[in-house]
Amino acid sequence: MTRRRAIAILGGRPGNAGADVLRLAELIGKELAQRGYGLVSGGEGGVAAAANKGCRAVGGDTLALLKWNRLSDAEEGTTWALPTSMDLARSNILNWCGDGVIAFEGRYGTLTEIGLALDTGRPLLVLGNHPFLTAEALAAPTCRVVPDPRPEDAARLVDLLETLIEAGEQASVRPGAAVVEDDQVDESGIGLRRSIPEDIELFRRTFGDADVLAWRALEPSDGVLSRFQHERCLVMLERNRPVGFLEYRTETDPQFDHIQVEALVVSDAADRGREIGTRALRLFAGSVFAAGRHRITAAPNSGNRAAVRCLEKAGFRQVGRMRAHERYRGKWRDALLMDLVPSDLADRASGPSHTAVGHG
């Protein structure tokens, strides 16, 4: 059975949105229903009621996530009502249950829901002006802002949201899931911090480099590259200058409790061979072990000698070979299994490095 698509609707309650906003919400609700979407909202009148009215007028379905436990709180035009008894916490459900999110004008509740959608990388269309949110806050690849939307633009606005949905690849890590501290700097000026929306140009430059493309090819679109913006992707800095990134994941079984390095990339050829990757790995490993994790693994391609050397200089040991581990451009390639435990962590002066790309 094919899953029905849905769009989450955010916006003000009665009195918090003007007549033009309500008219636009009604027309967008109608447009979404005609394209096969259902609507999910807080079901508290205002923008939600207007969008539901348009949706139901052409036979669409609506779901109201009610703050409390009273079915009677659902306004007319609701197909299904779900009393959550969660008050403001129901916003988290609203954030995740749609294929995309449309935010109309509202007050503090709407602002917090917009912030949640931005933080979790949801495809988000923001309509109208939200004076407490700066342009920098909304400058995310998963978000588009239309400051002066008109009712006659309803179809075009839904087109824009669908473009965001199609382009967006959801971040693989939930917020708050970082294992190691960011904003670290070692004595040589190499640092690590969490990736941010402004790093999209760093990722685009990285995956446009020929040496990187030899080992890992990605389409350099905002939707694809935005998946690196999560707590487990750390940007490497040299004296505050972004020079590459390190992405990792965790073993979900607490019995094993280890960290896997997924990607280690020094972005520009001029910065390779300068031990940046090795020093960043040591800084990262020190934080992993300080956090109580006992093992770090990596699986570089067996032919990527620069990546293997970088890992070895940081203290990693080769413990095996995984045949046909990764499919790249139609061909299977082997990978090496390498690991690091606290006693292996290299703490010595290092020689020249030829770091290019390491990935699992």
mmCIF file with all atom_site columns, C-alpha atoms in Angstrom, residues 95-200:
data_model
loop_
_atom_site.group_PDB
_atom_site.id
_atom_site.type_symbol
_atom_site.label_atom_id
_atom_site.label_alt_id
_atom_site.label_comp_id
_atom_site.label_asym_id
_atom_site.label_entity_id
_atom_site.label_seq_id
_atom_site.pdbx_PDB_ins_code
_atom_site.Cartn_x
_atom_site.Cartn_y
_atom_site.Cartn_z
_atom_site.occupancy
_atom_site.B_iso_or_equiv
_atom_site.pdbx_formal_charge
_atom_site.auth_seq_id
_atom_site.auth_comp_id
_atom_site.auth_asym_id
_atom_site.auth_atom_id
_atom_site.pdbx_PDB_model_num
ATOM 1   C CA . ASN A 1 95  ? 7.464  18.689 12.783 1.00 0.00 ? 95  ASN A CA 1
ATOM 2   C CA . TRP A 1 96  ? 8.153  15.096 11.754 1.00 0.00 ? 96  TRP A CA 1
ATOM 3   C CA . CYS A 1 97  ? 4.835  13.836 10.435 1.00 0.00 ? 97  CYS A CA 1
ATOM 4   C CA . GLY A 1 98  ? 4.737  15.758 7.159  1.00 0.00 ? 98  GLY A CA 1
ATOM 5   C CA . ASP A 1 99  ? 6.760  15.401 3.966  1.00 0.00 ? 99  ASP A CA 1
ATOM 6   C CA . GLY A 1 100 ? 7.293  19.134 4.239  1.00 0.00 ? 100 GLY A CA 1
ATOM 7   C CA . VAL A 1 101 ? 6.311  22.136 6.346  1.00 0.00 ? 101 VAL A CA 1
ATOM 8   C CA . ILE A 1 102 ? 4.586  25.429 5.481  1.00 0.00 ? 102 ILE A CA 1
ATOM 9   C CA . ALA A 1 103 ? 4.793  28.223 8.044  1.00 0.00 ? 103 ALA A CA 1
ATOM 10  C CA . PHE A 1 104 ? 2.336  31.114 7.842  1.00 0.00 ? 104 PHE A CA 1
ATOM 11  C CA . GLU A 1 105 ? 2.333  34.178 10.053 1.00 0.00 ? 105 GLU A CA 1
ATOM 12  C CA . GLY A 1 106 ? 1.884  33.523 13.748 1.00 0.00 ? 106 GLY A CA 1
ATOM 13  C CA . ARG A 1 107 ? 3.314  34.305 17.131 1.00 0.00 ? 107 ARG A CA 1
ATOM 14  C CA . TYR A 1 108 ? 5.637  32.558 19.574 1.00 0.00 ? 108 TYR A CA 1
ATOM 15  C CA . GLY A 1 109 ? 4.332  29.025 19.032 1.00 0.00 ? 109 GLY A CA 1
ATOM 16  C CA . THR A 1 110 ? 4.836  29.374 15.277 1.00 0.00 ? 110 THR A CA 1
ATOM 17  C CA . LEU A 1 111 ? 8.328  30.784 15.800 1.00 0.00 ? 111 LEU A CA 1
ATOM 18  C CA . THR A 1 112 ? 9.380  27.830 17.933 1.00 0.00 ? 112 THR A CA 1
ATOM 19  C CA . GLU A 1 113 ? 8.004  25.397 15.341 1.00 0.00 ? 113 GLU A CA 1
ATOM 20  C CA . ILE A 1 114 ? 9.906  27.176 12.571 1.00 0.00 ? 114 ILE A CA 1
ATOM 21  C CA . GLY A 1 115 ? 13.067 26.915 14.671 1.00 0.00 ? 115 GLY A CA 1
ATOM 22  C CA . LEU A 1 116 ? 12.477 23.203 15.187 1.00 0.00 ? 116 LEU A CA 1
ATOM 23  C CA . ALA A 1 117 ? 12.015 22.645 11.441 1.00 0.00 ? 117 ALA A CA 1
ATOM 24  C CA . LEU A 1 118 ? 15.235 24.547 10.712 1.00 0.00 ? 118 LEU A CA 1
ATOM 25  C CA . ASP A 1 119 ? 17.198 22.633 13.342 1.00 0.00 ? 119 ASP A CA 1
ATOM 26  C CA . THR A 1 120 ? 16.019 19.258 12.057 1.00 0.00 ? 120 THR A CA 1
ATOM 27  C CA . GLY A 1 121 ? 16.482 20.021 8.353  1.00 0.00 ? 121 GLY A CA 1
ATOM 28  C CA . ARG A 1 122 ? 12.844 19.643 7.332  1.00 0.00 ? 122 ARG A CA 1
ATOM 29  C CA . PRO A 1 123 ? 11.810 20.982 3.903  1.00 0.00 ? 123 PRO A CA 1
ATOM 30  C CA . LEU A 1 124 ? 10.375 24.313 5.057  1.00 0.00 ? 124 LEU A CA 1
ATOM 31  C CA . LEU A 1 125 ? 8.518  27.088 3.247  1.00 0.00 ? 125 LEU A CA 1
ATOM 32  C CA . VAL A 1 126 ? 8.212  30.269 5.334  1.00 0.00 ? 126 VAL A CA 1
ATOM 33  C CA . LEU A 1 127 ? 5.519  32.716 4.197  1.00 0.00 ? 127 LEU A CA 1
ATOM 34  C CA . GLY A 1 128 ? 5.339  36.314 5.328  1.00 0.00 ? 128 GLY A CA 1
ATOM 35  C CA . ASN A 1 129 ? 7.464  38.228 7.782  1.00 0.00 ? 129 ASN A CA 1
ATOM 36  C CA . HIS A 1 130 ? 8.644  36.802 11.102 1.00 0.00 ? 130 HIS A CA 1
ATOM 37  C CA . PRO A 1 131 ? 10.417 39.722 12.795 1.00 0.00 ? 131 PRO A CA 1
ATOM 38  C CA . PHE A 1 132 ? 12.123 37.657 15.477 1.00 0.00 ? 132 PHE A CA 1
ATOM 39  C CA . LEU A 1 133 ? 13.915 35.486 12.897 1.00 0.00 ? 133 LEU A CA 1
ATOM 40  C CA . THR A 1 134 ? 16.900 36.977 11.083 1.00 0.00 ? 134 THR A CA 1
ATOM 41  C CA . ALA A 1 135 ? 17.836 36.316 7.486  1.00 0.00 ? 135 ALA A CA 1
ATOM 42  C CA . GLU A 1 136 ? 20.859 34.377 8.753  1.00 0.00 ? 136 GLU A CA 1
ATOM 43  C CA . ALA A 1 137 ? 18.632 32.084 10.802 1.00 0.00 ? 137 ALA A CA 1
ATOM 44  C CA . LEU A 1 138 ? 16.535 31.269 7.743  1.00 0.00 ? 138 LEU A CA 1
ATOM 45  C CA . ALA A 1 139 ? 19.500 30.843 5.362  1.00 0.00 ? 139 ALA A CA 1
ATOM 46  C CA . ALA A 1 140 ? 19.368 27.043 5.313  1.00 0.00 ? 140 ALA A CA 1
ATOM 47  C CA . PRO A 1 141 ? 19.388 24.941 2.130  1.00 0.00 ? 141 PRO A CA 1
ATOM 48  C CA . THR A 1 142 ? 16.219 23.192 3.305  1.00 0.00 ? 142 THR A CA 1
ATOM 49  C CA . CYS A 1 143 ? 14.309 26.476 3.718  1.00 0.00 ? 143 CYS A CA 1
ATOM 50  C CA . ARG A 1 144 ? 12.846 29.089 1.372  1.00 0.00 ? 144 ARG A CA 1
ATOM 51  C CA . VAL A 1 145 ? 11.288 32.372 2.458  1.00 0.00 ? 145 VAL A CA 1
ATOM 52  C CA . VAL A 1 146 ? 8.598  34.262 0.522  1.00 0.00 ? 146 VAL A CA 1
ATOM 53  C CA . PRO A 1 147 ? 8.174  37.547 2.425  1.00 0.00 ? 147 PRO A CA 1
ATOM 54  C CA . ASP A 1 148 ? 5.151  38.868 0.499  1.00 0.00 ? 148 ASP A CA 1
ATOM 55  C CA . PRO A 1 149 ? 3.048  35.906 -0.658 1.00 0.00 ? 149 PRO A CA 1
ATOM 56  C CA . ARG A 1 150 ? -0.223 36.564 -2.474 1.00 0.00 ? 150 ARG A CA 1
ATOM 57  C CA . PRO A 1 151 ? -3.339 34.360 -2.614 1.00 0.00 ? 151 PRO A CA 1
ATOM 58  C CA . GLU A 1 152 ? -2.984 34.046 -6.401 1.00 0.00 ? 152 GLU A CA 1
ATOM 59  C CA . ASP A 1 153 ? 0.492  32.539 -5.865 1.00 0.00 ? 153 ASP A CA 1
ATOM 60  C CA . ALA A 1 154 ? -0.811 29.422 -4.088 1.00 0.00 ? 154 ALA A CA 1
ATOM 61  C CA . ALA A 1 155 ? 0.111  26.976 -6.868 1.00 0.00 ? 155 ALA A CA 1
ATOM 62  C CA . ARG A 1 156 ? 3.560  28.504 -7.334 1.00 0.00 ? 156 ARG A CA 1
ATOM 63  C CA . LEU A 1 157 ? 4.229  28.304 -3.606 1.00 0.00 ? 157 LEU A CA 1
ATOM 64  C CA . VAL A 1 158 ? 3.315  24.621 -3.501 1.00 0.00 ? 158 VAL A CA 1
ATOM 65  C CA . ASP A 1 159 ? 5.631  24.090 -6.487 1.00 0.00 ? 159 ASP A CA 1
ATOM 66  C CA . LEU A 1 160 ? 8.427  25.657 -4.447 1.00 0.00 ? 160 LEU A CA 1
ATOM 67  C CA . LEU A 1 161 ? 7.750  23.409 -1.473 1.00 0.00 ? 161 LEU A CA 1
ATOM 68  C CA . GLU A 1 162 ? 7.744  20.336 -3.713 1.00 0.00 ? 162 GLU A CA 1
ATOM 69  C CA . THR A 1 163 ? 11.138 21.396 -5.076 1.00 0.00 ? 163 THR A CA 1
ATOM 70  C CA . LEU A 1 164 ? 12.480 21.494 -1.518 1.00 0.00 ? 164 LEU A CA 1
ATOM 71  C CA . ILE A 1 165 ? 10.983 18.079 -0.760 1.00 0.00 ? 165 ILE A CA 1
ATOM 72  C CA . GLU A 1 166 ? 12.478 16.528 -3.892 1.00 0.00 ? 166 GLU A CA 1
ATOM 73  C CA . ALA A 1 167 ? 15.913 18.078 -3.356 1.00 0.00 ? 167 ALA A CA 1
ATOM 74  C CA . GLY A 1 168 ? 16.123 17.519 0.366  1.00 0.00 ? 168 GLY A CA 1
ATOM 75  C CA . GLU A 1 169 ? 17.931 14.512 1.764  1.00 0.00 ? 169 GLU A CA 1
ATOM 76  C CA . GLN A 1 170 ? 17.185 14.316 5.460  1.00 0.00 ? 170 GLN A CA 1
ATOM 77  C CA . ALA A 1 171 ? 20.054 14.448 7.860  1.00 0.00 ? 171 ALA A CA 1
ATOM 78  C CA . SER A 1 172 ? 20.832 10.972 9.138  1.00 0.00 ? 172 SER A CA 1
ATOM 79  C CA . VAL A 1 173 ? 21.325 12.136 12.706 1.00 0.00 ? 173 VAL A CA 1
ATOM 80  C CA . ARG A 1 174 ? 18.816 13.643 15.081 1.00 0.00 ? 174 ARG A CA 1
ATOM 81  C CA . PRO A 1 175 ? 19.657 16.880 16.915 1.00 0.00 ? 175 PRO A CA 1
ATOM 82  C CA . GLY A 1 176 ? 21.382 16.426 20.254 1.00 0.00 ? 176 GLY A CA 1
ATOM 83  C CA . ALA A 1 177 ? 23.078 13.243 19.114 1.00 0.00 ? 177 ALA A CA 1
ATOM 84  C CA . ALA A 1 178 ? 26.661 14.502 19.182 1.00 0.00 ? 178 ALA A CA 1
ATOM 85  C CA . VAL A 1 179 ? 29.087 12.186 20.947 1.00 0.00 ? 179 VAL A CA 1
ATOM 86  C CA . VAL A 1 180 ? 32.129 14.434 21.137 1.00 0.00 ? 180 VAL A CA 1
ATOM 87  C CA . GLU A 1 181 ? 32.499 18.093 21.972 1.00 0.00 ? 181 GLU A CA 1
ATOM 88  C CA . ASP A 1 182 ? 32.826 20.581 19.162 1.00 0.00 ? 182 ASP A CA 1
ATOM 89  C CA . ASP A 1 183 ? 34.589 23.962 19.333 1.00 0.00 ? 183 ASP A CA 1
ATOM 90  C CA . GLN A 1 184 ? 37.898 22.267 20.168 1.00 0.00 ? 184 GLN A CA 1
ATOM 91  C CA . VAL A 1 185 ? 41.356 23.577 19.244 1.00 0.00 ? 185 VAL A CA 1
ATOM 92  C CA . ASP A 1 186 ? 44.741 21.918 19.733 1.00 0.00 ? 186 ASP A CA 1
ATOM 93  C CA . GLU A 1 187 ? 48.056 23.630 20.426 1.00 0.00 ? 187 GLU A CA 1
ATOM 94  C CA . SER A 1 188 ? 48.853 23.885 16.697 1.00 0.00 ? 188 SER A CA 1
ATOM 95  C CA . GLY A 1 189 ? 45.655 25.764 15.847 1.00 0.00 ? 189 GLY A CA 1
ATOM 96  C CA . ILE A 1 190 ? 43.744 22.824 14.364 1.00 0.00 ? 190 ILE A CA 1
ATOM 97  C CA . GLY A 1 191 ? 40.151 22.848 15.569 1.00 0.00 ? 191 GLY A CA 1
ATOM 98  C CA . LEU A 1 192 ? 36.806 21.117 15.174 1.00 0.00 ? 192 LEU A CA 1
ATOM 99  C CA . ARG A 1 193 ? 33.338 22.607 15.266 1.00 0.00 ? 193 ARG A CA 1
ATOM 100 C CA . ARG A 1 194 ? 29.882 21.451 14.265 1.00 0.00 ? 194 ARG A CA 1
ATOM 101 C CA . SER A 1 195 ? 28.936 22.117 10.645 1.00 0.00 ? 195 SER A CA 1
ATOM 102 C CA . ILE A 1 196 ? 26.556 25.008 9.983  1.00 0.00 ? 196 ILE A CA 1
ATOM 103 C CA . PRO A 1 197 ? 24.504 26.139 6.936  1.00 0.00 ? 197 PRO A CA 1
ATOM 104 C CA . GLU A 1 198 ? 27.286 28.487 5.826  1.00 0.00 ? 198 GLU A CA 1
ATOM 105 C CA . ASP A 1 199 ? 29.520 25.449 5.272  1.00 0.00 ? 199 ASP A CA 1
ATOM 106 C CA . ILE A 1 200 ? 27.529 24.456 2.178  1.00 0.00 ? 200 ILE A CA 1
#
